[in-house]
Amino acid sequence: MRIVFLGPPGAGKGTQAKLIVKDYHIRQLSTGDLLRENLNRGTELGVKAQAYMVGGNLVPDSVILSMVGEEFQKPELSAGYILDGFPRTYPQADGLDQLLKEQNQSLDHVLVLNVPDSELIRRLTARRSCSECGHIYNLVFNPPKLDGVCDHDGSPLIHRSDDTEETVVNRLKVYQNQTKPLVDHYKPQGLIRNIDGTGDVQEIYQRILTALK
Ligand code: ADP
Ligand code: ADP
């Protein structure tokens, strides 16, 4: 199973991708997570990406495509994958088409998770995630049992520096202008599965399972 996950920041892609990965035994490839790992390790790629990420702007396509190209060489992806946060522009979608062609692969589904902007801002400003295992929390909708600490491994939770209201508003604009139009790239191939991303996590997950059948 090969899936592209489209949806604005805060729509719940990471939360839902983790559930899909468990049930379908496929890998999650999140370009945001990969970039943050590079940033934390202080790699050349991380240094290049930092200024874009802090302002909520897209990292240049060439940087993203070479990073994803490297990931595609890894055997772990051979059982299938869910691309979370990639592609985000037309050149990235073209680059993905090329990578798929080289590996004689095709996509099975493009999930589009839809949530109104007002709800996205509420979700993102209250998002926290585990610094070790990456588990995603929300101070309002899905708080940890103990303040600031991961339920699973006791590690401290982090508040992403781009999850402030000001940056979120820019990220939503960037999604509308540059990423949402990708629906038109995948529509002619019959791959688009629109999912209502409002309601509780399990309810949304059931909608996704129905769409993947
Ligand atoms: P994305 O990967 O699309 O940016 P996340 O999965 O990180 O989104 O979710 C963003 C925030 O919204 C997190 O704090 C998460 O806990 C919360 N969240 C996810 N799904 C829901 C939901 N159905 N209802 C309320 N909050 C949610
Ligand atoms: P969210 O889950 O909230 O949508 P991500 O973790 O996917 O956010 O991305 C965080 C930031 O990383 C983006 O605002 C952007 O700067 C950068 N980024 C991630 N993926 C891409 C991509 N495919 N192309 C360009 N920039 C990206």
PDB file of C-alpha atoms and ligand atoms in Angstrom:
ATOM      1  CA  MET A   1       0.000   0.000   0.000  1.00  0.00           C
ATOM      2  CA  ARG A   2       1.396   3.388  -1.026  1.00  0.00           C
ATOM      3  CA  ILE A   3      -0.411   6.460   0.248  1.00  0.00           C
ATOM      4  CA  VAL A   4       0.063  10.221  -0.017  1.00  0.00           C
ATOM      5  CA  PHE A   5      -1.438  12.150   2.900  1.00  0.00           C
ATOM      6  CA  LEU A   6      -2.536  15.703   2.020  1.00  0.00           C
ATOM      7  CA  GLY A   7      -4.083  18.134   4.455  1.00  0.00           C
ATOM      8  CA  PRO A   8      -3.366  21.480   6.103  1.00  0.00           C
ATOM      9  CA  PRO A   9      -1.073  21.752   9.125  1.00  0.00           C
ATOM     10  CA  GLY A  10      -2.921  20.491  12.175  1.00  0.00           C
ATOM     11  CA  ALA A  11      -5.435  18.395  10.233  1.00  0.00           C
ATOM     12  CA  GLY A  12      -4.282  15.275  12.094  1.00  0.00           C
ATOM     13  CA  LYS A  13      -2.038  13.672   9.433  1.00  0.00           C
ATOM     14  CA  GLY A  14       0.619  12.631  11.944  1.00  0.00           C
ATOM     15  CA  THR A  15      -1.957  11.317  14.427  1.00  0.00           C
ATOM     16  CA  GLN A  16      -3.812   9.287  11.796  1.00  0.00           C
ATOM     17  CA  ALA A  17      -0.645   8.140   9.971  1.00  0.00           C
ATOM     18  CA  LYS A  18       0.575   6.489  13.178  1.00  0.00           C
ATOM     19  CA  LEU A  19      -2.669   4.455  13.362  1.00  0.00           C
ATOM     20  CA  ILE A  20      -2.504   3.458   9.678  1.00  0.00           C
ATOM     21  CA  VAL A  21       1.138   2.397   9.997  1.00  0.00           C
ATOM     22  CA  LYS A  22       0.299   0.042  12.877  1.00  0.00           C
ATOM     23  CA  ASP A  23      -2.625  -1.645  11.121  1.00  0.00           C
ATOM     24  CA  TYR A  24      -1.127  -1.898   7.636  1.00  0.00           C
ATOM     25  CA  HIS A  25       2.504  -2.582   8.634  1.00  0.00           C
ATOM     26  CA  ILE A  26       3.826   0.159   6.374  1.00  0.00           C
ATOM     27  CA  ARG A  27       6.250   3.029   7.029  1.00  0.00           C
ATOM     28  CA  GLN A  28       5.430   6.660   7.709  1.00  0.00           C
ATOM     29  CA  LEU A  29       7.711   9.060   5.888  1.00  0.00           C
ATOM     30  CA  SER A  30       7.223  12.558   7.286  1.00  0.00           C
ATOM     31  CA  THR A  31       9.377  15.215   5.647  1.00  0.00           C
ATOM     32  CA  GLY A  32       8.661  17.549   8.603  1.00  0.00           C
ATOM     33  CA  ASP A  33      10.017  14.947  11.075  1.00  0.00           C
ATOM     34  CA  LEU A  34      13.069  14.300   8.868  1.00  0.00           C
ATOM     35  CA  LEU A  35      13.805  18.015   8.654  1.00  0.00           C
ATOM     36  CA  ARG A  36      13.456  18.462  12.431  1.00  0.00           C
ATOM     37  CA  GLU A  37      15.821  15.529  13.031  1.00  0.00           C
ATOM     38  CA  ASN A  38      18.375  17.190  10.753  1.00  0.00           C
ATOM     39  CA  LEU A  39      17.864  20.487  12.520  1.00  0.00           C
ATOM     40  CA  ASN A  40      18.452  18.902  15.944  1.00  0.00           C
ATOM     41  CA  ARG A  41      21.584  17.122  14.739  1.00  0.00           C
ATOM     42  CA  GLY A  42      22.857  20.360  13.167  1.00  0.00           C
ATOM     43  CA  THR A  43      23.451  18.770   9.746  1.00  0.00           C
ATOM     44  CA  GLU A  44      24.105  20.887   6.654  1.00  0.00           C
ATOM     45  CA  LEU A  45      20.572  20.095   5.476  1.00  0.00           C
ATOM     46  CA  GLY A  46      19.132  21.169   8.843  1.00  0.00           C
ATOM     47  CA  VAL A  47      21.013  24.460   8.731  1.00  0.00           C
ATOM     48  CA  LYS A  48      19.711  25.127   5.202  1.00  0.00           C
ATOM     49  CA  ALA A  49      16.101  24.357   6.214  1.00  0.00           C
ATOM     50  CA  GLN A  50      15.929  26.219   9.518  1.00  0.00           C
ATOM     51  CA  ALA A  51      15.094  29.761   8.379  1.00  0.00           C
ATOM     52  CA  TYR A  52      12.261  28.521   6.144  1.00  0.00           C
ATOM     53  CA  MET A  53      10.752  26.332   8.863  1.00  0.00           C
ATOM     54  CA  VAL A  54      10.862  28.995  11.568  1.00  0.00           C
ATOM     55  CA  GLY A  55       8.803  31.352   9.379  1.00  0.00           C
ATOM     56  CA  GLY A  56       6.381  28.628   8.290  1.00  0.00           C
ATOM     57  CA  ASN A  57       7.564  28.772   4.681  1.00  0.00           C
ATOM     58  CA  LEU A  58       8.397  25.830   2.450  1.00  0.00           C
ATOM     59  CA  VAL A  59      11.936  24.510   2.290  1.00  0.00           C
ATOM     60  CA  PRO A  60      13.186  24.632  -1.355  1.00  0.00           C
ATOM     61  CA  ASP A  61      12.041  21.758  -3.570  1.00  0.00           C
ATOM     62  CA  SER A  62      15.608  20.729  -4.460  1.00  0.00           C
ATOM     63  CA  VAL A  63      16.461  20.169  -0.772  1.00  0.00           C
ATOM     64  CA  ILE A  64      13.271  18.160  -0.162  1.00  0.00           C
ATOM     65  CA  LEU A  65      13.621  16.064  -3.304  1.00  0.00           C
ATOM     66  CA  SER A  66      17.195  15.036  -2.590  1.00  0.00           C
ATOM     67  CA  MET A  67      16.244  14.131   1.009  1.00  0.00           C
ATOM     68  CA  VAL A  68      13.241  12.036  -0.111  1.00  0.00           C
ATOM     69  CA  GLY A  69      15.276  10.476  -2.934  1.00  0.00           C
ATOM     70  CA  GLU A  70      17.724   9.165  -0.326  1.00  0.00           C
ATOM     71  CA  GLU A  71      14.892   7.744   1.790  1.00  0.00           C
ATOM     72  CA  PHE A  72      13.461   5.959  -1.247  1.00  0.00           C
ATOM     73  CA  GLN A  73      16.676   3.933  -1.518  1.00  0.00           C
ATOM     74  CA  LYS A  74      16.044   2.341   1.870  1.00  0.00           C
ATOM     75  CA  PRO A  75      14.689  -1.237   1.927  1.00  0.00           C
ATOM     76  CA  GLU A  76      12.332  -0.372   4.839  1.00  0.00           C
ATOM     77  CA  LEU A  77       9.982   1.334   2.379  1.00  0.00           C
ATOM     78  CA  SER A  78       9.560  -1.749   0.177  1.00  0.00           C
ATOM     79  CA  ALA A  79       6.518  -3.010   2.145  1.00  0.00           C
ATOM     80  CA  GLY A  80       4.656   0.254   1.484  1.00  0.00           C
ATOM     81  CA  TYR A  81       4.510   3.740   2.926  1.00  0.00           C
ATOM     82  CA  ILE A  82       2.468   6.743   3.806  1.00  0.00           C
ATOM     83  CA  LEU A  83       3.971  10.050   2.709  1.00  0.00           C
ATOM     84  CA  ASP A  84       3.041  12.614   5.366  1.00  0.00           C
ATOM     85  CA  GLY A  85       3.688  16.220   4.364  1.00  0.00           C
ATOM     86  CA  PHE A  86       5.151  15.378   0.954  1.00  0.00           C
ATOM     87  CA  PRO A  87       4.626  16.381  -1.813  1.00  0.00           C
ATOM     88  CA  ARG A  88       3.719  19.996  -1.052  1.00  0.00           C
ATOM     89  CA  THR A  89       4.270  21.672  -4.449  1.00  0.00           C
ATOM     90  CA  TYR A  90       3.868  20.778  -8.139  1.00  0.00           C
ATOM     91  CA  PRO A  91       7.640  20.282  -8.644  1.00  0.00           C
ATOM     92  CA  GLN A  92       7.648  17.908  -5.644  1.00  0.00           C
ATOM     93  CA  ALA A  93       4.692  15.968  -7.090  1.00  0.00           C
ATOM     94  CA  ASP A  94       6.552  15.697 -10.409  1.00  0.00           C
ATOM     95  CA  GLY A  95       9.671  14.569  -8.526  1.00  0.00           C
ATOM     96  CA  LEU A  96       7.631  11.907  -6.735  1.00  0.00           C
ATOM     97  CA  ASP A  97       6.179  10.694 -10.056  1.00  0.00           C
ATOM     98  CA  GLN A  98       9.747  10.311 -11.302  1.00  0.00           C
ATOM     99  CA  LEU A  99      10.869   8.383  -8.198  1.00  0.00           C
ATOM    100  CA  LEU A 100       7.861   6.062  -8.506  1.00  0.00           C
ATOM    101  CA  LYS A 101       8.616   5.463 -12.181  1.00  0.00           C
ATOM    102  CA  GLU A 102      12.233   4.601 -11.450  1.00  0.00           C
ATOM    103  CA  GLN A 103      11.078   1.984  -8.939  1.00  0.00           C
ATOM    104  CA  ASN A 104       8.190   0.675 -11.056  1.00  0.00           C
ATOM    105  CA  GLN A 105       5.746   1.698  -8.372  1.00  0.00           C
ATOM    106  CA  SER A 106       2.433   3.535  -8.309  1.00  0.00           C
ATOM    107  CA  LEU A 107       0.299   5.174  -5.625  1.00  0.00           C
ATOM    108  CA  ASP A 108      -2.850   3.489  -4.315  1.00  0.00           C
ATOM    109  CA  HIS A 109      -4.546   6.405  -2.540  1.00  0.00           C
ATOM    110  CA  VAL A 110      -4.227  10.134  -1.935  1.00  0.00           C
ATOM    111  CA  LEU A 111      -6.001  10.906   1.338  1.00  0.00           C
ATOM    112  CA  VAL A 112      -7.095  14.526   1.759  1.00  0.00           C
ATOM    113  CA  LEU A 113      -7.927  15.387   5.359  1.00  0.00           C
ATOM    114  CA  ASN A 114     -10.260  18.415   5.540  1.00  0.00           C
ATOM    115  CA  VAL A 115     -10.603  20.609   8.656  1.00  0.00           C
ATOM    116  CA  PRO A 116     -11.772  24.274   8.888  1.00  0.00           C
ATOM    117  CA  ASP A 117      -9.055  26.898   9.586  1.00  0.00           C
ATOM    118  CA  SER A 118     -10.524  28.044  12.925  1.00  0.00           C
ATOM    119  CA  GLU A 119     -10.235  24.480  14.266  1.00  0.00           C
ATOM    120  CA  LEU A 120      -6.673  24.112  12.877  1.00  0.00           C
ATOM    121  CA  ILE A 121      -5.464  27.183  14.774  1.00  0.00           C
ATOM    122  CA  ARG A 122      -6.986  25.831  18.002  1.00  0.00           C
ATOM    123  CA  ARG A 123      -5.377  22.436  17.498  1.00  0.00           C
ATOM    124  CA  LEU A 124      -1.904  23.662  16.538  1.00  0.00           C
ATOM    125  CA  THR A 125      -1.346  26.241  19.261  1.00  0.00           C
ATOM    126  CA  ALA A 126      -2.105  23.482  21.832  1.00  0.00           C
ATOM    127  CA  ARG A 127      -0.007  20.742  20.122  1.00  0.00           C
ATOM    128  CA  ARG A 128       2.798  19.126  22.096  1.00  0.00           C
ATOM    129  CA  SER A 129       4.904  16.103  21.113  1.00  0.00           C
ATOM    130  CA  CYS A 130       7.262  13.705  22.850  1.00  0.00           C
ATOM    131  CA  SER A 131      10.907  14.633  22.354  1.00  0.00           C
ATOM    132  CA  GLU A 132      11.827  10.925  22.216  1.00  0.00           C
ATOM    133  CA  CYS A 133       9.037   8.772  20.723  1.00  0.00           C
ATOM    134  CA  GLY A 134       7.235  11.537  18.787  1.00  0.00           C
ATOM    135  CA  HIS A 135       3.796  10.723  20.249  1.00  0.00           C
ATOM    136  CA  ILE A 136       1.450  13.644  19.535  1.00  0.00           C
ATOM    137  CA  TYR A 137      -0.610  15.285  22.303  1.00  0.00           C
ATOM    138  CA  ASN A 138      -2.954  18.223  22.565  1.00  0.00           C
ATOM    139  CA  LEU A 139      -3.324  20.273  25.739  1.00  0.00           C
ATOM    140  CA  VAL A 140      -7.066  20.683  25.103  1.00  0.00           C
ATOM    141  CA  PHE A 141      -8.198  17.593  23.174  1.00  0.00           C
ATOM    142  CA  ASN A 142      -5.734  14.889  24.200  1.00  0.00           C
ATOM    143  CA  PRO A 143      -3.615  16.004  27.177  1.00  0.00           C
ATOM    144  CA  PRO A 144      -0.880  13.845  28.729  1.00  0.00           C
ATOM    145  CA  LYS A 145      -1.681  12.295  32.137  1.00  0.00           C
ATOM    146  CA  LEU A 146       1.124  14.302  33.765  1.00  0.00           C
ATOM    147  CA  ASP A 147       1.821  17.892  32.706  1.00  0.00           C
ATOM    148  CA  GLY A 148       4.692  18.159  30.195  1.00  0.00           C
ATOM    149  CA  VAL A 149       5.596  14.459  30.290  1.00  0.00           C
ATOM    150  CA  CYS A 150       4.988  11.670  27.742  1.00  0.00           C
ATOM    151  CA  ASP A 151       2.580   8.917  28.946  1.00  0.00           C
ATOM    152  CA  HIS A 152       4.583   6.267  27.093  1.00  0.00           C
ATOM    153  CA  ASP A 153       8.192   6.902  28.055  1.00  0.00           C
ATOM    154  CA  GLY A 154       8.240   9.758  30.572  1.00  0.00           C
ATOM    155  CA  SER A 155      10.280  12.035  28.282  1.00  0.00           C
ATOM    156  CA  PRO A 156       9.661  15.792  28.227  1.00  0.00           C
ATOM    157  CA  LEU A 157       7.106  17.134  25.742  1.00  0.00           C
ATOM    158  CA  ILE A 158       8.097  19.860  23.309  1.00  0.00           C
ATOM    159  CA  HIS A 159       6.184  22.792  21.890  1.00  0.00           C
ATOM    160  CA  ARG A 160       7.270  23.335  18.272  1.00  0.00           C
ATOM    161  CA  SER A 161       8.547  26.860  17.683  1.00  0.00           C
ATOM    162  CA  ASP A 162       6.429  27.087  14.496  1.00  0.00           C
ATOM    163  CA  ASP A 163       3.182  26.277  16.354  1.00  0.00           C
ATOM    164  CA  THR A 164       2.532  29.909  17.305  1.00  0.00           C
ATOM    165  CA  GLU A 165      -0.590  31.650  16.034  1.00  0.00           C
ATOM    166  CA  GLU A 166       1.374  34.021  13.766  1.00  0.00           C
ATOM    167  CA  THR A 167       3.344  31.254  12.033  1.00  0.00           C
ATOM    168  CA  VAL A 168       0.313  28.975  11.828  1.00  0.00           C
ATOM    169  CA  VAL A 169      -1.629  31.638   9.901  1.00  0.00           C
ATOM    170  CA  ASN A 170       1.219  31.809   7.346  1.00  0.00           C
ATOM    171  CA  ARG A 171       1.429  27.998   7.114  1.00  0.00           C
ATOM    172  CA  LEU A 172      -2.303  27.820   6.373  1.00  0.00           C
ATOM    173  CA  LYS A 173      -1.858  30.375   3.565  1.00  0.00           C
ATOM    174  CA  VAL A 174       1.074  28.422   2.155  1.00  0.00           C
ATOM    175  CA  TYR A 175      -1.056  25.247   2.186  1.00  0.00           C
ATOM    176  CA  GLN A 176      -3.953  26.949   0.362  1.00  0.00           C
ATOM    177  CA  ASN A 177      -1.701  28.496  -2.290  1.00  0.00           C
ATOM    178  CA  GLN A 178       0.908  25.823  -2.924  1.00  0.00           C
ATOM    179  CA  THR A 179      -0.244  22.427  -1.654  1.00  0.00           C
ATOM    180  CA  LYS A 180      -4.035  22.245  -1.985  1.00  0.00           C
ATOM    181  CA  PRO A 181      -3.831  22.625  -5.792  1.00  0.00           C
ATOM    182  CA  LEU A 182      -2.097  19.219  -5.869  1.00  0.00           C
ATOM    183  CA  VAL A 183      -5.567  17.678  -5.628  1.00  0.00           C
ATOM    184  CA  ASP A 184      -5.835  18.560  -9.337  1.00  0.00           C
ATOM    185  CA  HIS A 185      -2.608  16.669 -10.042  1.00  0.00           C
ATOM    186  CA  TYR A 186      -4.015  13.429  -8.587  1.00  0.00           C
ATOM    187  CA  LYS A 187      -7.701  13.783  -9.535  1.00  0.00           C
ATOM    188  CA  PRO A 188      -7.343  12.563 -13.130  1.00  0.00           C
ATOM    189  CA  GLN A 189      -5.667   9.403 -11.800  1.00  0.00           C
ATOM    190  CA  GLY A 190      -8.735   8.687  -9.625  1.00  0.00           C
ATOM    191  CA  LEU A 191      -6.636   8.642  -6.440  1.00  0.00           C
ATOM    192  CA  ILE A 192      -8.301  11.345  -4.316  1.00  0.00           C
ATOM    193  CA  ARG A 193     -10.102  10.201  -1.139  1.00  0.00           C
ATOM    194  CA  ASN A 194     -11.630  13.176   0.697  1.00  0.00           C
ATOM    195  CA  ILE A 195     -11.920  12.624   4.441  1.00  0.00           C
ATOM    196  CA  ASP A 196     -13.842  14.754   6.924  1.00  0.00           C
ATOM    197  CA  GLY A 197     -11.148  15.492   9.543  1.00  0.00           C
ATOM    198  CA  THR A 198     -13.515  16.816  12.226  1.00  0.00           C
ATOM    199  CA  GLY A 199     -14.755  14.771  15.164  1.00  0.00           C
ATOM    200  CA  ASP A 200     -12.766  12.461  17.404  1.00  0.00           C
ATOM    201  CA  VAL A 201      -9.611  10.651  16.365  1.00  0.00           C
ATOM    202  CA  GLN A 202     -11.147   7.140  16.221  1.00  0.00           C
ATOM    203  CA  GLU A 203     -14.187   8.325  14.285  1.00  0.00           C
ATOM    204  CA  ILE A 204     -11.919   9.915  11.661  1.00  0.00           C
ATOM    205  CA  TYR A 205      -9.767   6.797  11.548  1.00  0.00           C
ATOM    206  CA  GLN A 206     -12.853   4.688  10.726  1.00  0.00           C
ATOM    207  CA  ARG A 207     -13.582   7.027   7.795  1.00  0.00           C
ATOM    208  CA  ILE A 208     -10.017   6.502   6.584  1.00  0.00           C
ATOM    209  CA  LEU A 209     -10.271   2.700   6.846  1.00  0.00           C
ATOM    210  CA  THR A 210     -13.455   2.790   4.766  1.00  0.00           C
ATOM    211  CA  ALA A 211     -11.723   4.934   2.122  1.00  0.00           C
ATOM    212  CA  LEU A 212      -8.731   2.572   1.947  1.00  0.00           C
ATOM    213  CA  LYS A 213     -10.876  -0.520   1.337  1.00  0.00           C
TER     214      LYS A 213
HETATM  215  P1  ADP B   1      -0.642  17.346  11.312  1.00  0.00           P
HETATM  216  O1  ADP B   1       0.368  16.217  11.258  1.00  0.00           O
HETATM  217  O2  ADP B   1      -1.646  17.267  10.203  1.00  0.00           O
HETATM  218  O3  ADP B   1      -0.012  18.690  11.418  1.00  0.00           O
HETATM  219  P2  ADP B   1      -1.217  16.382  14.053  1.00  0.00           P
HETATM  220  O4  ADP B   1      -1.548  14.943  13.908  1.00  0.00           O
HETATM  221  O5  ADP B   1       0.131  16.725  14.579  1.00  0.00           O
HETATM  222  O6  ADP B   1      -1.503  17.146  12.625  1.00  0.00           O
HETATM  223  O7  ADP B   1      -2.338  17.053  14.954  1.00  0.00           O
HETATM  224  C1  ADP B   1      -2.302  18.446  15.284  1.00  0.00           C
HETATM  225  C2  ADP B   1      -2.828  18.661  16.697  1.00  0.00           C
HETATM  226  O8  ADP B   1      -4.231  18.375  16.730  1.00  0.00           O
HETATM  227  C3  ADP B   1      -2.206  17.737  17.751  1.00  0.00           C
HETATM  228  O9  ADP B   1      -2.116  18.448  18.976  1.00  0.00           O
HETATM  229  C4  ADP B   1      -3.195  16.584  17.873  1.00  0.00           C
HETATM  230  O10 ADP B   1      -3.168  15.973  19.167  1.00  0.00           O
HETATM  231  C5  ADP B   1      -4.524  17.306  17.637  1.00  0.00           C
HETATM  232  N1  ADP B   1      -5.537  16.457  16.995  1.00  0.00           N
HETATM  233  C6  ADP B   1      -5.354  15.479  16.049  1.00  0.00           C
HETATM  234  N2  ADP B   1      -6.537  14.939  15.686  1.00  0.00           N
HETATM  235  C7  ADP B   1      -7.495  15.596  16.401  1.00  0.00           C
HETATM  236  C8  ADP B   1      -8.924  15.501  16.475  1.00  0.00           C
HETATM  237  N3  ADP B   1      -9.610  14.633  15.733  1.00  0.00           N
HETATM  238  N4  ADP B   1      -9.566  16.336  17.332  1.00  0.00           N
HETATM  239  C9  ADP B   1      -8.879  17.231  18.096  1.00  0.00           C
HETATM  240  N5  ADP B   1      -7.533  17.374  18.075  1.00  0.00           N
HETATM  241  C10 ADP B   1      -6.856  16.573  17.234  1.00  0.00           C
HETATM  242  P1  ADP B   2       2.629  20.073   9.803  1.00  0.00           P
HETATM  243  O1  ADP B   2       2.611  18.639  10.281  1.00  0.00           O
HETATM  244  O2  ADP B   2       2.195  21.006  10.862  1.00  0.00           O
HETATM  245  O3  ADP B   2       1.951  20.268   8.496  1.00  0.00           O
HETATM  246  P2  ADP B   2       5.342  19.555   9.037  1.00  0.00           P
HETATM  247  O4  ADP B   2       5.976  18.902  10.214  1.00  0.00           O
HETATM  248  O5  ADP B   2       4.889  18.682   7.929  1.00  0.00           O
HETATM  249  O6  ADP B   2       4.154  20.456   9.568  1.00  0.00           O
HETATM  250  O7  ADP B   2       6.312  20.647   8.434  1.00  0.00           O
HETATM  251  C1  ADP B   2       6.946  21.619   9.225  1.00  0.00           C
HETATM  252  C2  ADP B   2       7.744  22.555   8.333  1.00  0.00           C
HETATM  253  O8  ADP B   2       8.763  21.807   7.631  1.00  0.00           O
HETATM  254  C3  ADP B   2       6.942  23.226   7.217  1.00  0.00           C
HETATM  255  O9  ADP B   2       6.314  24.421   7.654  1.00  0.00           O
HETATM  256  C4  ADP B   2       8.029  23.492   6.169  1.00  0.00           C
HETATM  257  O10 ADP B   2       8.823  24.606   6.542  1.00  0.00           O
HETATM  258  C5  ADP B   2       8.910  22.252   6.303  1.00  0.00           C
HETATM  259  N1  ADP B   2       8.485  21.166   5.378  1.00  0.00           N
HETATM  260  C6  ADP B   2       8.055  19.924   5.728  1.00  0.00           C
HETATM  261  N2  ADP B   2       7.794  19.173   4.645  1.00  0.00           N
HETATM  262  C7  ADP B   2       8.074  19.963   3.559  1.00  0.00           C
HETATM  263  C8  ADP B   2       7.982  19.785   2.165  1.00  0.00           C
HETATM  264  N3  ADP B   2       7.546  18.630   1.616  1.00  0.00           N
HETATM  265  N4  ADP B   2       8.353  20.814   1.372  1.00  0.00           N
HETATM  266  C9  ADP B   2       8.799  21.980   1.883  1.00  0.00           C
HETATM  267  N5  ADP B   2       8.892  22.216   3.193  1.00  0.00           N
HETATM  268  C10 ADP B   2       8.530  21.234   4.048  1.00  0.00           C
END
